[in-house]
PDB file of C-alpha atoms in Angstrom:
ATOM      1  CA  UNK A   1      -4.027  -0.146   2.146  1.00  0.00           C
ATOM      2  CA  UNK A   2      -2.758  -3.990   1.334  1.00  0.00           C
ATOM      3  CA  UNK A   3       0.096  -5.574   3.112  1.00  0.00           C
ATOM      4  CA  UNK A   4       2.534  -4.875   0.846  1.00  0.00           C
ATOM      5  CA  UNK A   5       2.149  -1.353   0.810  1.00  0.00           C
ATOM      6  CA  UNK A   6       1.970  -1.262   4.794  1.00  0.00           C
ATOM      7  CA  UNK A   7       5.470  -3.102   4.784  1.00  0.00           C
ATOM      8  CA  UNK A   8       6.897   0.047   2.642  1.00  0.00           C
ATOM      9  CA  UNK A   9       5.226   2.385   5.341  1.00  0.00           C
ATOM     10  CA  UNK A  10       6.860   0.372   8.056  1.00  0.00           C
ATOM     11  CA  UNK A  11      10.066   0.516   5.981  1.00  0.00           C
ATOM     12  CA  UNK A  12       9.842   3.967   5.218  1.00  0.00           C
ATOM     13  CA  UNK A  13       9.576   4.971   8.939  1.00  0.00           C
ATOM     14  CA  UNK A  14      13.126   2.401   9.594  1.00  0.00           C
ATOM     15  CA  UNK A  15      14.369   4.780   6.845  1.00  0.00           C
ATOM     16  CA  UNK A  16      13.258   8.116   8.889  1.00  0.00           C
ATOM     17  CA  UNK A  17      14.199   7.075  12.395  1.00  0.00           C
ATOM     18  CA  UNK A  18      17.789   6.392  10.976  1.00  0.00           C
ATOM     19  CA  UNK A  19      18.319   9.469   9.174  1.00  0.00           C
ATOM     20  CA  UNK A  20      16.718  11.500  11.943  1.00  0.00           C
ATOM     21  CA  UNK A  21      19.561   9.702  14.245  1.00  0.00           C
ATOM     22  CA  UNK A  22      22.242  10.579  11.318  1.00  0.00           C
ATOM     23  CA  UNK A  23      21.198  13.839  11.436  1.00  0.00           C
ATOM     24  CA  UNK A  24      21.395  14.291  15.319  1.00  0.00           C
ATOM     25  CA  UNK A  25      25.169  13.437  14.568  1.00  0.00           C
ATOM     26  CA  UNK A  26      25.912  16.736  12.072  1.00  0.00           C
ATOM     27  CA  UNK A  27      24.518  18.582  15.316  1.00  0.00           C
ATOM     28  CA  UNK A  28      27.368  20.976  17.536  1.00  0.00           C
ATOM     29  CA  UNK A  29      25.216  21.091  20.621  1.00  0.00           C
ATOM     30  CA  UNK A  30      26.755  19.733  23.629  1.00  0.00           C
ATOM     31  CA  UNK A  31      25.243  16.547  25.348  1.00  0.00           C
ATOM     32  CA  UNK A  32      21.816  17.046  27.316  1.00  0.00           C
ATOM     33  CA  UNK A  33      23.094  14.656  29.658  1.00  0.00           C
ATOM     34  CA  UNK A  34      26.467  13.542  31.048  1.00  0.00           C
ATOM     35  CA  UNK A  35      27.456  10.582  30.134  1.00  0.00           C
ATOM     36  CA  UNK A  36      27.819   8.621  33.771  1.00  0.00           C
ATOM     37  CA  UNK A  37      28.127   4.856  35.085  1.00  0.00           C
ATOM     38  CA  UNK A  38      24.306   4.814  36.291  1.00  0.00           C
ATOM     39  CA  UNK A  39      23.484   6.267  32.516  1.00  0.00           C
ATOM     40  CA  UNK A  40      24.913   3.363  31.105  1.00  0.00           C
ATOM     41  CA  UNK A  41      23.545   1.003  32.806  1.00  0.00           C
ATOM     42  CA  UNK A  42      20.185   2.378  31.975  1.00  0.00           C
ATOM     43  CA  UNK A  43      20.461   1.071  28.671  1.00  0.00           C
ATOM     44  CA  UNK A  44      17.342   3.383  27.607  1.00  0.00           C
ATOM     45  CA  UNK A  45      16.604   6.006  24.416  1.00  0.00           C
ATOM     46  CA  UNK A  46      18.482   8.226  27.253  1.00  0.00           C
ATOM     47  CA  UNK A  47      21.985   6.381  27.120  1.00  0.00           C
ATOM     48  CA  UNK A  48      21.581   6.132  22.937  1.00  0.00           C
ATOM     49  CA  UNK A  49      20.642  10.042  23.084  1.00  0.00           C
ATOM     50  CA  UNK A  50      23.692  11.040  25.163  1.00  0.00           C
ATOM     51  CA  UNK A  51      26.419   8.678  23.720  1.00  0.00           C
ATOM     52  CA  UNK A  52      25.130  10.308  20.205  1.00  0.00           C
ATOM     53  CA  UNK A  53      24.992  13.603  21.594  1.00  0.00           C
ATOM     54  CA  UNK A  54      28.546  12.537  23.180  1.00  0.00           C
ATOM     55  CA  UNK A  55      30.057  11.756  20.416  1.00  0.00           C
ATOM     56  CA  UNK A  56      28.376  14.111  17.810  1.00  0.00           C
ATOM     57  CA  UNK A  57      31.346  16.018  16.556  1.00  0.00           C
ATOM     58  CA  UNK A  58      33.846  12.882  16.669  1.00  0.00           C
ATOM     59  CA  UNK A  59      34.022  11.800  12.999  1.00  0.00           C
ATOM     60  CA  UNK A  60      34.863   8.428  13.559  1.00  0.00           C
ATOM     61  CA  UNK A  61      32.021   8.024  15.665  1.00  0.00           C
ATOM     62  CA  UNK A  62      29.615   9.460  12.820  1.00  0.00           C
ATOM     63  CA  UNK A  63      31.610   6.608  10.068  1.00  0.00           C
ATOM     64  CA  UNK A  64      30.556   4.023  12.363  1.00  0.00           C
ATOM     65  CA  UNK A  65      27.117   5.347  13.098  1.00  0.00           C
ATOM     66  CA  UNK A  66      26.720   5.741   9.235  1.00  0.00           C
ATOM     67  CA  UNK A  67      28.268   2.151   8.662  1.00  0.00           C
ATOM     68  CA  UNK A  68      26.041   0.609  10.920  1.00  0.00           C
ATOM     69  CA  UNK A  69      23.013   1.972   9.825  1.00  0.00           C
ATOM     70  CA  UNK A  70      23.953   0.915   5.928  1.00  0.00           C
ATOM     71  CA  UNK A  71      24.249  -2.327   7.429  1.00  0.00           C
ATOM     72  CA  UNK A  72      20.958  -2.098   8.806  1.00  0.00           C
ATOM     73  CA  UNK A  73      18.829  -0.571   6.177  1.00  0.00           C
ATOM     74  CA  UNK A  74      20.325  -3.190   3.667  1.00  0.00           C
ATOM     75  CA  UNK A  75      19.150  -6.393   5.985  1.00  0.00           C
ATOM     76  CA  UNK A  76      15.883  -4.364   6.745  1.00  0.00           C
ATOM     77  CA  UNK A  77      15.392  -4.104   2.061  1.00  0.00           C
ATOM     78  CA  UNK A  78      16.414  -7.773   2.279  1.00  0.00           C
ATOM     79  CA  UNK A  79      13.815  -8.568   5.030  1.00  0.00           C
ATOM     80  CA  UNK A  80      11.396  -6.332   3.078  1.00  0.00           C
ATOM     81  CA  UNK A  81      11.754  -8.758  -0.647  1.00  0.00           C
ATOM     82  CA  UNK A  82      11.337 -11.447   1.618  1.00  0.00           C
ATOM     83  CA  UNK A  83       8.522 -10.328   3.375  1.00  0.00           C
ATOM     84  CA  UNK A  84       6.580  -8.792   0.373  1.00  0.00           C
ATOM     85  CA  UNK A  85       7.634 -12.469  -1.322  1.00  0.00           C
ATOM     86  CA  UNK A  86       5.705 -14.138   1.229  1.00  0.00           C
ATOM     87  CA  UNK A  87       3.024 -12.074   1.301  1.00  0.00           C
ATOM     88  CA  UNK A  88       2.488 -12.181  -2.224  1.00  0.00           C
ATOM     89  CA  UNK A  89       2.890 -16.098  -1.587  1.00  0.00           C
ATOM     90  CA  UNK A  90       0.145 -16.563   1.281  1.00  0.00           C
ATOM     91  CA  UNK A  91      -2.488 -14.308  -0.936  1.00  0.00           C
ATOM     92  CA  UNK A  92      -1.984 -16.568  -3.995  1.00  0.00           C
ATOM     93  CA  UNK A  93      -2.545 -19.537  -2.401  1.00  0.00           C
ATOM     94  CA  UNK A  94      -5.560 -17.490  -0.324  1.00  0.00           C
ATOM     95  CA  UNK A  95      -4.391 -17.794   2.658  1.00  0.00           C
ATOM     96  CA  UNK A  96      -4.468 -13.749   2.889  1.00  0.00           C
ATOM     97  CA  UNK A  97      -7.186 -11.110   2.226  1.00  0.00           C
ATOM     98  CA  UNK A  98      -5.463  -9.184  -0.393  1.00  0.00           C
ATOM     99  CA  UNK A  99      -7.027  -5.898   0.707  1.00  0.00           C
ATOM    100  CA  UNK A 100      -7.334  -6.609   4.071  1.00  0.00           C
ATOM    101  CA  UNK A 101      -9.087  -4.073   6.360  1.00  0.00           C
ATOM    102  CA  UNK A 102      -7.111  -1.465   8.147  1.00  0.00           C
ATOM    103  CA  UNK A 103      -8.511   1.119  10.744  1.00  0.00           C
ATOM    104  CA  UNK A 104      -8.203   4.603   9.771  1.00  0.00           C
ATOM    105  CA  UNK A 105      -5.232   6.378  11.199  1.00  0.00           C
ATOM    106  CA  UNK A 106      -5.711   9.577  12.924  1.00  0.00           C
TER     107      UNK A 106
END
């Protein structure tokens, strides 16, 4: 695996995580967890989980949602170019291995 293609892997997994949350909003079951003061504060994958789960059925809730994630996938394909650009970059002028070694996963 080269650079570049771990970059798609990484942005491939962006890609899942945010249509995994999208998903979670098409769901009808009621929130896990009450939504409380001492939640919020948390601040932790628990508050995110039970303001979506919250919220799931609220349809302006689930535009935003889908609004912000757009707006995140398209600065994540932008960071992507630039990335690959620069990788691409550093291995022409050999400052990078362009097959570097990677550890097998799993």
């Amino acid at each position: 695996m080269n650079a570049t293609s771990l970059c798609v892997g990484l942005d491939q997994t962006v890609r899942g995580y945010f249509a995994q949350a999208l998903s979670m909003l098409d769901s009808s079951a009621p929130p896990l967890v009450p939504l409380s003061r001492a939640l919020l504060k948390r601040g932790d994958d628990s508050t995110s989980n039970a303001i979506i789960a919250a919220f799931a059925c609220d349809s302006t809730f689930a535009a935003f949602a889908k609004n912000e994630m757009d707006g995140i996938i398209a600065r994540d394909d932008e960071d992507a170019e630039k990335l690959a650009a620069g990788i691409r970059e550093a291995v022409a002028r050999g400052v990078l291995d362009p097959n570097p070694p990677v550890e097998p996963v799993c």
